[in-house]
Amino acid sequence: MTHIYNFSAGPAVLPKEVLTRAAAEMLDWHGSGMSVMEMSHRGPEFISIYKAAERDLRELLAVPDNYKILFMQGGGLSQNALIPLNLVGHKPQPATIDFIHTGSWSGKSIKEAGKYASVNIAATGKTGVPPVAEWKLTPDAAYLHMCTNETIDGVEFAFENGVPAGLAGVPDEVLLVADMSSHILSRPIDVSKFGLIFAGAQKNIGPAGVTIVIVREDLLGKALPVCPSAFDFKLVADNESMYNTPPTYGIYIAGLVFQWLKQQGGVAAMEQRAIAKAELLYAAFDADDFYQTRVEKPYRSRMNVPFYLKDESKNEAFLAGAKARGLLQLKGHKSVGGMRASIYNAMPIEGVQALVDYLNEFAGR
Amino acid sequence: MTHIYNFSAGPAVLPKEVLTRAAAEMLDWHGSGMSVMEMSHRGPEFISIYKAAERDLRELLAVPDNYKILFMQGGGLSQNALIPLNLVGHKPQPATIDFIHTGSWSGKSIKEAGKYASVNIAATGKTGVPPVAEWKLTPDAAYLHMCTNETIDGVEFAFENGVPAGLAGVPDEVLLVADMSSHILSRPIDVSKFGLIFAGAQKNIGPAGVTIVIVREDLLGKALPVCPSAFDFKLVADNESMYNTPPTYGIYIAGLVFQWLKQQGGVAAMEQRAIAKAELLYAAFDADDFYQTRVEKPYRSRMNVPFYLKDESKNEAFLAGAKARGLLQLKGHKSVGGMRASIYNAMPIEGVQALVDYLNEFAGR
């Protein structure tokens, strides 16, 4: 059988070791006689699974003690509403939220935030991130939102010392909120420089249906009165993500992914692999003009790589040939067209090499 | 090894056939080379899984064509906010919502609804459901909310012809909203008599993290402006539950449960089994006063059976002996104490018989 490599942008490829273990434990977790899906979320078995997942994620990202890690439901999209609902109450109403607009996901965040606050687009970039010196920040804004990796557009912030490059030019009192859905755990980050980081799980963490929120403790407790209790960060934090029944099986799978990441050497090792995979792939696009990419080089995502055939009449033939070679889910997002290869942590370099071999073959090189 | 029977109130026991199949398909669903967790929610493989699940649930509950079935995130608890946010807009603001208060879950719904509407408790019952003639309904209320099976308190509405008994005494124009989280799919219901039915999956449907909402089409499109888009029923319905990335793996497991239910004979067969299991279990409590139950007989839940030892100093010994016999998760909810046996669809009668044997043994009968 052809080896399958799955380039889906999310839900996305998971480590084979994780899936193998999940299959083996499906009917009987550690001699408990129960599937993880069947366990009460308040029983000792699931509590041990939850605490291990929380501890391992804290270790992987070096999350400081004054930050809570929440395992929520609703996806990244829901956070576009839930973050304003939880954070704008720290300022007099109506508050203003600043945004850096670098693609589809920050665009969705801007649209939704307008239901709860005034919105200021501090800077816009379509093929890269505008330099910090050009950001027009609002004095006393509730926070500054950025999507540090745009899944659809393939624009990733350049980072220095675990924070967006040039961030020293932003006043210390500006509260940073970052949507890291599609590149969390792919590089070291300095959590202490952010007020809140969030990520839908279905790219680099685990199955769809789990959303991770990492939030500084002093930001809890100011939810607007209309915020649903189930999504009030303080209630979720005070109840260790069990104010509501949490998505237990998704948390279990995420925990297995965290264990796998630790065995692989953690996020520093992941970053080295991501650099190697991205260099290999972009080189195939840069070789000549058969393929095209649209993102400026410093902002090329290491995780999501949109590309276009110069002759788009060959798109269907390209995708059919890819599928025949076991290279799956390469079609680009409907809003931007073309192709996209998502090469998350769980994508082995052998998969990228297989894609590069096919890119060269299809280009007749 | 002792046979394990898991009486958890939720997350809860799942059919062994479902878990066995999920384990077998974990690494490669139907020759796709992908786990269901790895599939794009917009790809043909997952779309086929989703459509089958929706179709099977529609068939099992005989859901009319003018009702939408939504697969959402956030759990039953979140619906306590999301239903007012989506439905009160049909009336002038501030609207009033009527409630029948029969236990912990309707109590939580009442508290949360107060954030979005005026609340009227039309009737209260602690050990049963007050007769319809005593309900004090508000003229022109937005809707009437009832929890038709209280998971914690074990109070279940009596049903006639698929609706709460005596419902003919309620004016036709009253919009009924029912929380059926813990007894959905355990008996036939007449969906056409309700405006909205909802259920967290983690009792009779599948894993935690999926919430089912069945809603009449004409109720869509009136969400309050502060309702998060990800939870706007109309947006969810218009996008076939894919406005946001849905909890794909949970939907897949729910779909396998629906297939299993159809093979077992559907909800009519489930009801017969539920009656047999409940009669067997309650008889063990009624034999003498060693055990006590607190719910009036017509309202005894067939799904969740709270019970108490007359001599509560023996509680720990009872639970330890149960565990030694493979009878798990029998401790009652912390808010009411005692014991609770949840005997959902996936609990075989052999499990109830094993519990009854132990109840008799422990009582020295």
XYZ file of C-alpha atoms in Angstrom:
730
model
C 0.000 0.000 0.000
C 1.157 3.545 -0.766
C 2.312 5.398 2.327
C -0.256 8.082 3.159
C 0.772 11.631 4.067
C -2.041 13.918 5.151
C -1.474 17.659 4.602
C -4.847 18.797 5.997
C -4.888 22.224 7.671
C -7.019 20.871 10.484
C -8.273 18.557 11.758
C -4.844 17.293 10.853
C -2.341 14.487 11.042
C -1.600 13.079 14.505
C 1.467 11.113 15.581
C 1.042 7.452 14.667
C 2.332 6.460 18.114
C -0.531 8.404 19.706
C -3.189 6.765 17.556
C -1.710 3.313 18.122
C -1.823 3.770 21.863
C -5.356 5.210 21.771
C -6.521 2.169 19.800
C -4.871 -0.227 22.266
C -6.430 1.540 25.269
C -9.877 2.083 23.726
C -11.762 -0.634 25.612
C -9.766 -0.726 28.824
C -7.662 2.174 30.027
C -4.843 0.945 32.280
C -6.827 -1.983 33.658
C -9.733 0.221 34.751
C -12.202 -1.817 32.724
C -13.395 1.422 31.110
C -12.744 3.367 27.956
C -11.566 6.917 28.658
C -14.820 7.979 26.964
C -16.815 6.159 29.647
C -15.131 7.668 32.697
C -16.773 10.203 34.943
C -14.831 13.438 34.580
C -14.776 13.625 38.383
C -13.402 10.124 38.964
C -9.764 9.462 39.935
C -8.919 7.901 36.563
C -9.878 10.878 34.447
C -8.570 13.382 36.986
C -5.143 11.728 36.659
C -5.353 12.003 32.849
C -6.363 15.656 33.076
C -3.669 16.619 35.546
C -0.959 14.932 33.487
C -2.102 16.745 30.340
C -2.159 20.099 32.113
C 1.256 19.504 33.709
C 2.869 18.371 30.458
C 1.533 21.342 28.473
C 2.726 23.680 31.230
C 6.178 22.116 31.020
C 6.335 22.132 27.201
C 5.494 25.836 26.954
C 7.153 26.832 30.258
C 3.871 28.409 31.387
C 4.503 30.527 34.505
C 2.661 29.738 37.745
C 0.533 32.889 37.515
C -1.136 31.643 34.323
C -4.092 29.268 34.191
C -4.453 26.668 31.450
C -8.086 26.115 30.461
C -9.355 23.214 28.357
C -12.519 24.597 26.777
C -15.037 23.807 24.048
C -16.185 25.869 21.091
C -13.071 26.139 18.928
C -10.926 29.128 18.074
C -13.890 30.797 16.388
C -15.852 30.949 19.629
C -12.918 32.655 21.337
C -13.371 35.604 18.996
C -16.454 36.369 21.097
C -15.433 34.825 24.409
C -12.202 36.793 24.765
C -13.920 40.195 24.431
C -16.700 38.957 26.735
C -14.087 38.051 29.343
C -11.527 40.832 28.930
C -13.110 44.140 27.915
C -14.646 44.484 31.389
C -11.239 45.573 32.663
C -11.754 48.948 30.974
C -14.585 51.488 31.038
C -17.297 50.604 28.499
C -17.320 50.829 25.573
C -13.718 49.663 25.392
C -11.520 49.567 22.306
C -9.620 46.534 21.059
C -6.602 46.926 18.783
C -5.974 44.373 16.047
C -3.143 43.506 13.696
C -4.886 42.300 10.541
C -2.736 39.808 8.653
C -5.256 37.438 7.115
C -8.515 35.545 7.313
C -8.408 34.555 10.949
C -7.542 37.961 12.346
C -10.239 39.274 10.005
C -12.815 36.999 11.622
C -11.665 38.077 15.067
C -12.088 41.741 14.134
C -15.601 41.221 12.818
C -16.774 39.346 15.898
C -15.141 41.708 18.409
C -17.188 44.553 16.979
C -20.213 43.067 18.756
C -18.655 43.760 22.156
C -16.259 46.691 21.749
C -14.959 49.391 19.465
C -12.429 47.963 17.077
C -9.256 49.631 15.834
C -7.225 48.007 13.090
C -3.767 49.113 14.157
C -2.006 47.684 11.122
C -2.787 45.595 8.044
C -0.554 43.268 6.055
C -1.620 40.956 3.274
C 1.653 39.230 2.472
C 3.513 39.841 5.691
C 3.429 41.561 9.085
C 3.777 45.373 9.104
C 6.712 46.589 11.208
C 5.879 47.492 14.803
C 6.860 51.107 14.209
C 3.846 51.448 11.903
C 1.287 50.060 14.344
C -1.271 52.726 15.336
C -2.217 51.614 18.837
C -5.100 53.079 20.830
C -4.144 54.548 24.214
C -5.809 52.514 26.960
C -7.129 49.801 24.635
C -8.477 46.678 26.353
C -5.885 44.592 24.537
C -3.980 44.080 21.298
C -5.026 40.995 19.329
C -2.808 39.254 16.794
C -3.027 35.947 14.967
C 0.603 34.878 15.033
C 0.124 32.295 12.278
C -2.591 32.720 9.677
C -3.670 29.199 8.725
C -5.343 30.170 5.460
C -2.953 32.856 4.223
C 0.297 31.320 5.445
C 1.564 34.500 7.133
C 3.516 33.829 10.333
C 4.930 36.502 12.610
C 8.728 36.520 12.801
C 9.741 35.776 16.398
C 12.685 36.884 18.531
C 13.231 35.479 21.999
C 9.817 33.853 22.019
C 7.818 36.975 21.104
C 6.918 38.747 17.855
C 9.973 40.519 16.448
C 10.126 44.208 17.292
C 7.792 43.886 20.227
C 10.161 45.985 22.332
C 8.640 48.914 20.445
C 5.247 48.289 22.024
C 4.622 49.912 25.420
C 4.856 47.465 28.339
C 1.308 48.189 29.479
C -0.229 46.890 26.234
C -1.964 43.591 26.914
C -1.169 41.056 24.206
C -3.680 38.441 23.084
C -2.447 35.892 20.562
C -4.311 33.365 18.445
C -1.673 30.634 18.090
C -4.073 27.935 16.876
C -1.995 26.733 13.971
C 1.559 27.068 15.281
C 1.388 26.534 19.027
C 3.978 24.004 20.220
C 6.046 24.424 17.054
C 8.520 26.887 18.599
C 9.483 28.200 22.056
C 7.418 31.166 23.215
C 7.757 33.490 26.189
C 4.304 33.140 27.708
C 5.034 35.821 30.313
C 4.923 38.503 27.618
C 1.308 37.672 26.712
C -1.904 38.253 28.628
C -3.728 35.458 26.870
C -2.850 32.807 24.289
C -5.441 30.578 22.702
C -5.473 27.704 20.253
C -8.019 25.346 18.778
C -6.583 21.865 19.263
C -7.156 20.468 15.807
C -3.840 21.502 14.280
C -0.894 20.878 16.592
C -2.565 19.554 19.744
C -5.206 16.914 19.159
C -8.757 16.376 17.931
C -11.275 19.110 17.114
C -13.497 20.018 20.039
C -10.829 21.097 22.525
C -9.689 24.714 22.794
C -6.707 25.698 24.918
C -6.705 29.079 26.668
C -3.628 30.176 28.621
C -4.521 33.275 30.615
C -2.819 35.405 33.257
C -4.649 35.064 36.563
C -5.183 38.781 37.162
C -7.284 38.930 33.974
C -9.946 36.617 35.397
C -13.154 37.741 37.058
C -14.298 40.625 34.862
C -16.588 38.837 32.408
C -19.444 40.938 31.062
C -22.845 39.996 32.560
C -24.015 38.558 29.223
C -21.112 36.068 29.068
C -22.497 32.510 29.316
C -21.338 30.964 32.595
C -19.962 27.917 30.808
C -17.505 30.227 29.058
C -16.610 32.544 31.938
C -12.859 32.071 32.192
C -12.881 32.566 35.964
C -15.502 29.871 36.528
C -13.650 27.541 34.176
C -10.335 28.267 35.923
C -11.710 27.951 39.455
C -13.143 24.559 38.551
C -10.043 23.268 36.746
C -11.918 23.135 33.432
C -14.721 21.097 35.036
C -17.355 23.748 35.628
C -18.969 22.032 32.679
C -18.285 18.428 31.649
C -15.078 18.838 29.642
C -14.392 17.130 26.286
C -12.724 14.237 28.098
C -11.593 12.081 25.204
C -10.101 15.025 23.325
C -8.169 16.029 26.443
C -6.867 12.450 26.727
C -5.631 12.497 23.110
C -4.077 15.943 23.623
C -2.316 14.525 26.683
C -0.889 11.676 24.599
C 0.344 14.249 22.058
C 2.016 16.221 24.866
C 3.777 13.045 26.049
C 4.905 12.365 22.489
C 6.236 15.927 22.163
C 8.269 15.536 25.351
C 9.741 12.269 24.049
C 10.684 14.035 20.807
C 12.618 16.704 22.687
C 9.940 19.338 23.254
C 9.268 22.534 21.369
C 12.941 23.363 20.764
C 13.334 20.099 18.862
C 10.025 20.732 17.079
C 11.283 24.115 15.945
C 14.431 22.602 14.424
C 12.346 20.052 12.547
C 9.883 22.721 11.425
C 12.719 24.837 10.024
C 14.164 21.866 8.151
C 10.775 20.842 6.717
C 9.870 24.399 5.700
C 13.241 25.017 4.010
C 12.923 21.797 2.058
C 9.429 22.660 0.869
C 9.900 26.356 0.026
C 13.056 25.516 -1.943
C 10.903 23.471 -4.320
C 8.737 26.539 -4.941
C 11.675 28.898 -5.348
C 13.509 26.706 -7.904
C 11.708 28.313 -10.843
C 8.336 29.931 -11.572
C 6.306 26.744 -12.138
C 4.910 27.220 -8.621
C 4.267 30.508 -6.860
C 3.968 31.598 -3.274
C 2.688 35.007 -2.211
C 4.019 35.597 1.288
C 7.162 37.680 1.852
C 10.067 35.456 2.893
C 10.451 36.667 6.513
C 6.781 35.871 7.157
C 6.471 32.523 5.409
C 4.665 30.153 7.728
C 6.533 27.043 8.801
C 3.211 25.299 9.362
C 0.815 26.277 6.546
C 2.224 26.699 3.047
C -0.205 28.002 0.416
C 1.090 27.714 -3.136
C -0.241 28.145 -6.659
C 0.507 26.581 -10.005
C 1.460 29.302 -12.497
C -0.852 27.498 -14.906
C -3.954 27.000 -12.789
C -5.623 24.913 -15.495
C -3.433 22.086 -14.191
C -4.840 22.249 -10.643
C -7.076 19.203 -10.948
C -4.357 17.130 -12.564
C -1.958 18.152 -9.806
C -4.375 17.105 -7.060
C -5.246 13.823 -8.764
C -1.588 12.918 -9.153
C -0.921 13.817 -5.552
C -3.743 11.631 -4.332
C -2.494 8.711 -6.435
C 0.829 9.051 -4.616
C -0.809 9.113 -1.168
C -0.360 12.885 -0.709
C -3.744 13.920 0.687
C -5.756 17.088 1.386
C -3.558 19.505 -0.570
C -6.387 21.616 -1.975
C -6.224 25.245 -0.835
C -8.876 26.923 1.271
C -11.903 27.860 -0.832
C -11.471 31.558 0.012
C -7.991 31.797 -1.522
C -7.867 28.883 -3.977
C -4.733 27.112 -5.149
C -3.002 24.552 -2.949
C -1.921 24.389 0.651
C 0.419 21.996 2.419
C 0.103 22.032 6.194
C 3.187 20.534 7.780
C 2.486 20.429 11.490
C 4.593 18.764 14.185
C 3.172 15.335 13.388
C 4.178 15.506 9.705
C 7.486 13.615 9.331
C 10.149 15.053 7.053
C 9.681 11.950 4.897
C 6.218 13.284 4.083
C 7.606 16.646 3.029
C 10.271 14.893 0.946
C 7.574 12.824 -0.759
C 5.700 16.025 -1.573
C 8.856 17.708 -2.881
C 9.599 14.687 -5.084
C 6.119 14.971 -6.551
C 6.396 18.752 -7.001
C 9.586 18.224 -8.989
C 8.089 15.381 -10.985
C 4.950 17.346 -11.831
C 7.042 20.355 -12.876
C 9.042 18.101 -15.180
C 12.286 18.871 -13.409
C -11.166 -10.955 35.447
C -14.362 -9.618 37.027
C -16.848 -8.293 34.490
C -16.991 -4.513 34.809
C -20.298 -2.625 34.870
C -20.027 1.142 34.857
C -22.958 3.050 36.404
C -21.541 6.541 35.817
C -24.104 9.305 35.243
C -22.002 10.700 32.435
C -19.665 10.447 30.716
C -21.098 6.949 30.790
C -20.937 3.421 29.476
C -20.912 3.001 25.693
C -21.846 -0.113 23.712
C -18.881 -2.492 23.569
C -19.531 -3.020 19.856
C -19.052 0.707 19.259
C -15.763 0.853 21.153
C -14.472 -2.281 19.422
C -15.181 -0.804 16.027
C -13.669 2.569 16.952
C -10.491 0.815 18.073
C -10.295 -1.191 14.840
C -10.773 1.935 12.709
C -8.526 4.231 14.748
C -5.535 4.304 12.389
C -7.282 3.798 9.075
C -10.935 4.579 8.523
C -12.343 2.487 5.686
C -9.078 2.337 3.741
C -8.693 6.130 3.716
C -5.277 5.918 5.367
C -6.491 8.406 7.984
C -7.920 8.285 11.454
C -11.303 10.023 11.687
C -9.526 12.489 14.015
C -7.177 13.467 11.166
C -9.794 14.175 8.523
C -10.670 17.639 7.313
C -14.234 18.288 8.365
C -14.877 19.496 4.802
C -13.498 16.417 3.060
C -15.734 13.732 1.507
C -14.832 11.124 4.136
C -15.963 13.137 7.133
C -18.945 14.611 5.303
C -20.179 11.055 4.718
C -19.756 10.271 8.440
C -21.606 13.440 9.404
C -24.489 12.908 7.010
C -24.986 9.318 8.143
C -25.054 10.398 11.796
C -27.565 13.149 11.100
C -29.753 10.851 9.013
C -29.717 8.032 11.566
C -30.589 10.326 14.463
C -33.395 11.854 12.403
C -34.730 8.365 11.701
C -34.386 7.151 15.316
C -36.337 10.098 16.740
C -38.607 10.564 13.705
C -37.526 14.203 13.488
C -39.812 16.075 11.064
C -38.352 17.794 8.006
C -39.014 21.267 9.389
C -36.585 20.669 12.255
C -32.811 21.128 12.064
C -30.425 18.869 13.945
C -27.336 20.734 15.170
C -24.171 19.095 16.460
C -22.692 21.739 18.747
C -20.019 22.183 21.419
C -20.294 23.469 24.979
C -22.417 20.839 26.724
C -25.903 21.076 28.154
C -24.749 23.729 30.601
C -23.869 26.139 27.811
C -27.343 25.727 26.325
C -28.785 27.295 29.468
C -27.398 30.554 28.073
C -27.444 29.802 24.357
C -31.148 28.954 24.199
C -32.258 32.280 25.716
C -29.695 34.076 23.518
C -31.247 32.419 20.451
C -34.935 32.352 21.343
C -35.996 35.337 23.468
C -35.560 37.638 20.460
C -38.888 36.365 19.138
C -40.660 38.444 21.810
C -40.418 42.102 22.836
C -37.580 42.651 25.318
C -37.349 41.968 28.149
C -39.083 38.647 27.547
C -40.190 36.150 30.179
C -39.280 32.483 30.237
C -41.414 29.970 32.142
C -39.755 27.065 33.918
C -40.867 23.840 35.540
C -38.402 23.339 38.391
C -37.972 19.657 39.190
C -34.345 19.385 40.264
C -30.744 20.461 39.924
C -30.587 20.815 36.150
C -33.744 22.848 35.719
C -32.448 24.904 38.666
C -29.238 25.674 36.796
C -31.228 26.587 33.702
C -33.355 29.019 35.713
C -30.344 30.737 37.237
C -28.589 31.221 33.915
C -31.691 32.365 32.017
C -32.038 35.239 34.467
C -29.092 36.878 32.716
C -31.093 37.251 29.496
C -34.773 37.391 30.447
C -37.296 37.588 33.251
C -37.806 34.204 34.785
C -41.058 32.729 36.066
C -41.014 29.441 37.943
C -44.374 28.087 36.819
C -44.253 25.029 39.065
C -41.871 23.310 41.468
C -41.601 19.646 42.396
C -38.886 18.074 44.484
C -39.907 14.423 44.343
C -42.053 14.473 41.241
C -43.596 16.642 38.542
C -46.498 18.918 39.582
C -49.682 18.288 37.576
C -50.138 20.509 34.539
C -53.298 22.023 36.033
C -51.096 23.658 38.702
C -48.631 25.245 36.290
C -48.796 29.051 36.435
C -47.778 30.007 32.918
C -47.006 33.552 31.808
C -49.110 34.846 28.913
C -46.865 35.462 25.910
C -43.753 33.929 27.498
C -40.854 33.332 25.114
C -41.016 29.626 25.913
C -41.607 27.013 28.600
C -38.486 25.140 29.692
C -38.537 21.719 31.312
C -35.861 19.168 32.108
C -37.705 15.961 31.295
C -35.229 13.783 33.200
C -33.271 15.194 36.121
C -29.947 13.351 36.120
C -29.027 14.209 39.697
C -32.421 13.938 41.383
C -33.815 11.025 39.373
C -37.130 12.724 38.547
C -38.444 11.872 35.078
C -41.591 13.298 33.534
C -44.307 10.735 32.879
C -44.964 10.590 29.138
C -48.070 9.891 27.090
C -47.912 9.619 23.308
C -44.375 10.918 23.235
C -45.015 14.083 25.248
C -45.204 14.935 28.958
C -48.425 13.560 30.443
C -51.217 16.114 30.692
C -49.672 18.383 28.105
C -53.063 18.743 26.418
C -53.795 21.162 29.268
C -51.141 23.574 28.002
C -52.256 26.074 25.321
C -51.066 25.166 21.824
C -49.207 28.424 21.383
C -46.833 27.692 24.266
C -43.390 26.938 22.879
C -41.860 23.923 24.612
C -38.120 23.629 25.212
C -36.926 20.350 26.715
C -33.590 19.371 28.208
C -33.514 15.637 27.429
C -29.791 15.187 28.074
C -30.076 12.102 30.219
C -32.982 10.225 28.646
C -32.955 11.091 24.962
C -33.172 7.973 22.769
C -34.525 5.889 25.644
C -38.180 6.235 24.578
C -40.199 7.442 21.585
C -40.945 11.168 21.604
C -43.164 13.328 19.424
C -40.655 15.941 18.306
C -43.359 17.955 16.526
C -44.806 19.006 19.890
C -41.572 20.716 20.949
C -39.930 23.890 19.683
C -36.481 22.788 20.767
C -34.955 19.693 22.332
C -31.373 19.565 23.505
C -29.052 16.985 24.992
C -25.432 16.763 26.014
C -24.076 13.633 24.346
C -22.271 12.099 27.288
C -25.161 10.036 28.617
C -27.101 8.249 25.894
C -25.375 9.466 22.726
C -21.596 9.397 22.831
C -18.561 11.138 24.281
C -18.576 14.444 26.161
C -17.990 17.439 23.924
C -20.932 17.025 21.556
C -24.288 18.688 22.226
C -27.342 17.887 20.134
C -29.907 20.623 19.460
C -33.098 19.775 17.552
C -34.867 23.018 16.674
C -37.856 24.007 14.578
C -36.733 26.027 11.564
C -39.007 29.008 12.152
C -37.238 29.642 15.476
C -33.929 30.380 13.770
C -32.621 33.835 12.926
C -33.554 35.865 15.990
C -30.380 35.578 18.072
C -29.658 38.548 20.324
C -26.779 40.728 19.048
C -24.550 39.610 21.939
C -24.858 35.924 21.009
C -21.429 34.617 19.903
C -21.587 33.750 16.186
C -20.212 30.275 16.827
C -23.352 29.577 18.864
C -25.951 31.327 16.688
C -28.320 28.478 15.845
C -29.104 29.920 12.413
C -25.444 30.135 11.418
C -24.847 26.631 12.739
C -27.914 25.310 10.885
C -27.148 27.097 7.613
C -23.662 25.595 7.641
C -24.756 22.061 8.595
C -22.927 22.303 11.943
C -19.715 23.393 10.182
C -19.772 27.130 10.710
C -17.076 26.262 13.202
C -14.929 23.125 13.037
C -17.235 20.576 14.675
C -16.111 18.004 17.256
C -15.506 15.472 14.496
C -14.452 12.428 16.483
C -17.322 12.768 18.934
C -19.776 12.996 16.040
C -18.248 9.843 14.565
C -18.702 7.942 17.855
C -22.263 9.269 18.189
C -22.896 8.015 14.661
C -21.682 4.545 15.621
C -24.032 4.633 18.632
C -26.927 5.580 16.342
C -26.110 2.623 14.074
C -26.007 0.347 17.116
C -29.385 1.655 18.295
C -30.934 0.927 14.910
C -29.544 -2.615 15.014
C -31.044 -3.066 18.485
C -34.501 -2.108 17.245
C -34.513 1.647 17.804
C -36.032 3.676 20.614
C -39.132 1.480 20.972
C -36.896 -1.493 21.788
C -34.767 0.702 24.056
C -37.871 1.716 25.962
C -38.863 -1.900 26.588
C -35.387 -2.674 27.882
C -35.367 0.456 30.014
C -38.661 -0.525 31.623
C -37.380 -4.028 32.352
C -34.106 -2.764 33.825
C -35.810 -0.090 35.932
C -38.416 -2.518 37.311
C -35.714 -4.981 38.256
C -33.693 -2.334 40.060
C -36.478 -0.472 41.873
C -37.882 -3.803 43.111
C -34.642 -4.331 45.019
C -35.180 -0.997 46.789
C -38.850 -1.620 47.507
C -38.294 -5.054 49.063
C -37.769 -3.598 52.550
C -36.422 -0.404 54.105
C -32.718 -1.249 53.962
C -32.485 1.054 50.933
C -34.528 4.163 50.305
C -35.524 6.129 47.252
C -37.119 9.566 47.420
C -38.912 10.045 44.113
C -42.666 9.379 43.806
C -43.293 6.216 41.823
C -44.847 7.786 38.688
C -41.772 10.004 38.304
C -39.019 7.515 39.009
C -36.382 7.885 36.329
C -35.669 4.844 34.185
C -32.180 6.186 33.551
C -30.822 7.683 36.783
C -31.665 5.968 40.041
C -30.524 7.739 43.211
C -30.804 5.632 46.358
C -29.723 5.831 49.964
C -28.750 3.310 52.597
C -30.991 3.703 55.624
C -27.826 3.418 57.692
C -25.557 5.875 55.908
C -22.573 4.883 58.058
C -22.324 1.867 55.744
C -21.887 3.994 52.591
C -18.141 3.469 52.271
C -18.424 -0.269 52.869
C -21.168 -0.466 50.245
C -19.087 1.325 47.631
C -15.963 -0.712 48.405
C -17.878 -3.964 48.089
C -19.434 -2.797 44.831
C -16.066 -1.900 43.372
C -14.652 -5.289 44.368
C -17.468 -6.875 42.339
C -16.769 -4.688 39.285
C -19.762 -2.396 39.895
C -18.260 1.045 39.289
C -19.127 4.716 39.782
C -22.126 4.218 42.089
C -21.415 7.157 44.377
C -24.206 9.759 44.347
C -23.742 13.315 43.158
C -21.984 15.418 45.770
C -24.957 17.803 46.012
C -27.394 15.085 47.132
C -25.171 12.365 48.594
C -26.035 8.683 48.793
C -25.737 6.455 45.759
C -26.839 6.627 42.166
C -27.052 3.946 39.504
C -27.312 5.291 35.965
C -28.654 2.618 33.647
C -28.534 4.126 30.190
C -29.205 2.346 26.897
C -25.717 0.854 26.811
C -26.092 -0.822 30.229
C -27.066 -4.456 29.636
C -29.675 -6.052 31.893
C -26.912 -8.368 33.092
C -25.291 -5.321 34.669
C -28.496 -4.386 36.474
C -28.900 -8.009 37.632
C -25.336 -7.981 38.974
C -26.131 -4.808 40.895
C -29.379 -6.280 42.242
C -27.529 -9.415 43.358
C -25.084 -7.233 45.254
C -27.858 -5.069 46.741
C -29.503 -8.213 48.102
C -26.227 -9.624 49.346
C -25.261 -6.392 51.117
C -28.717 -6.177 52.726
C -28.281 -9.734 54.000
C -31.359 -10.949 52.165
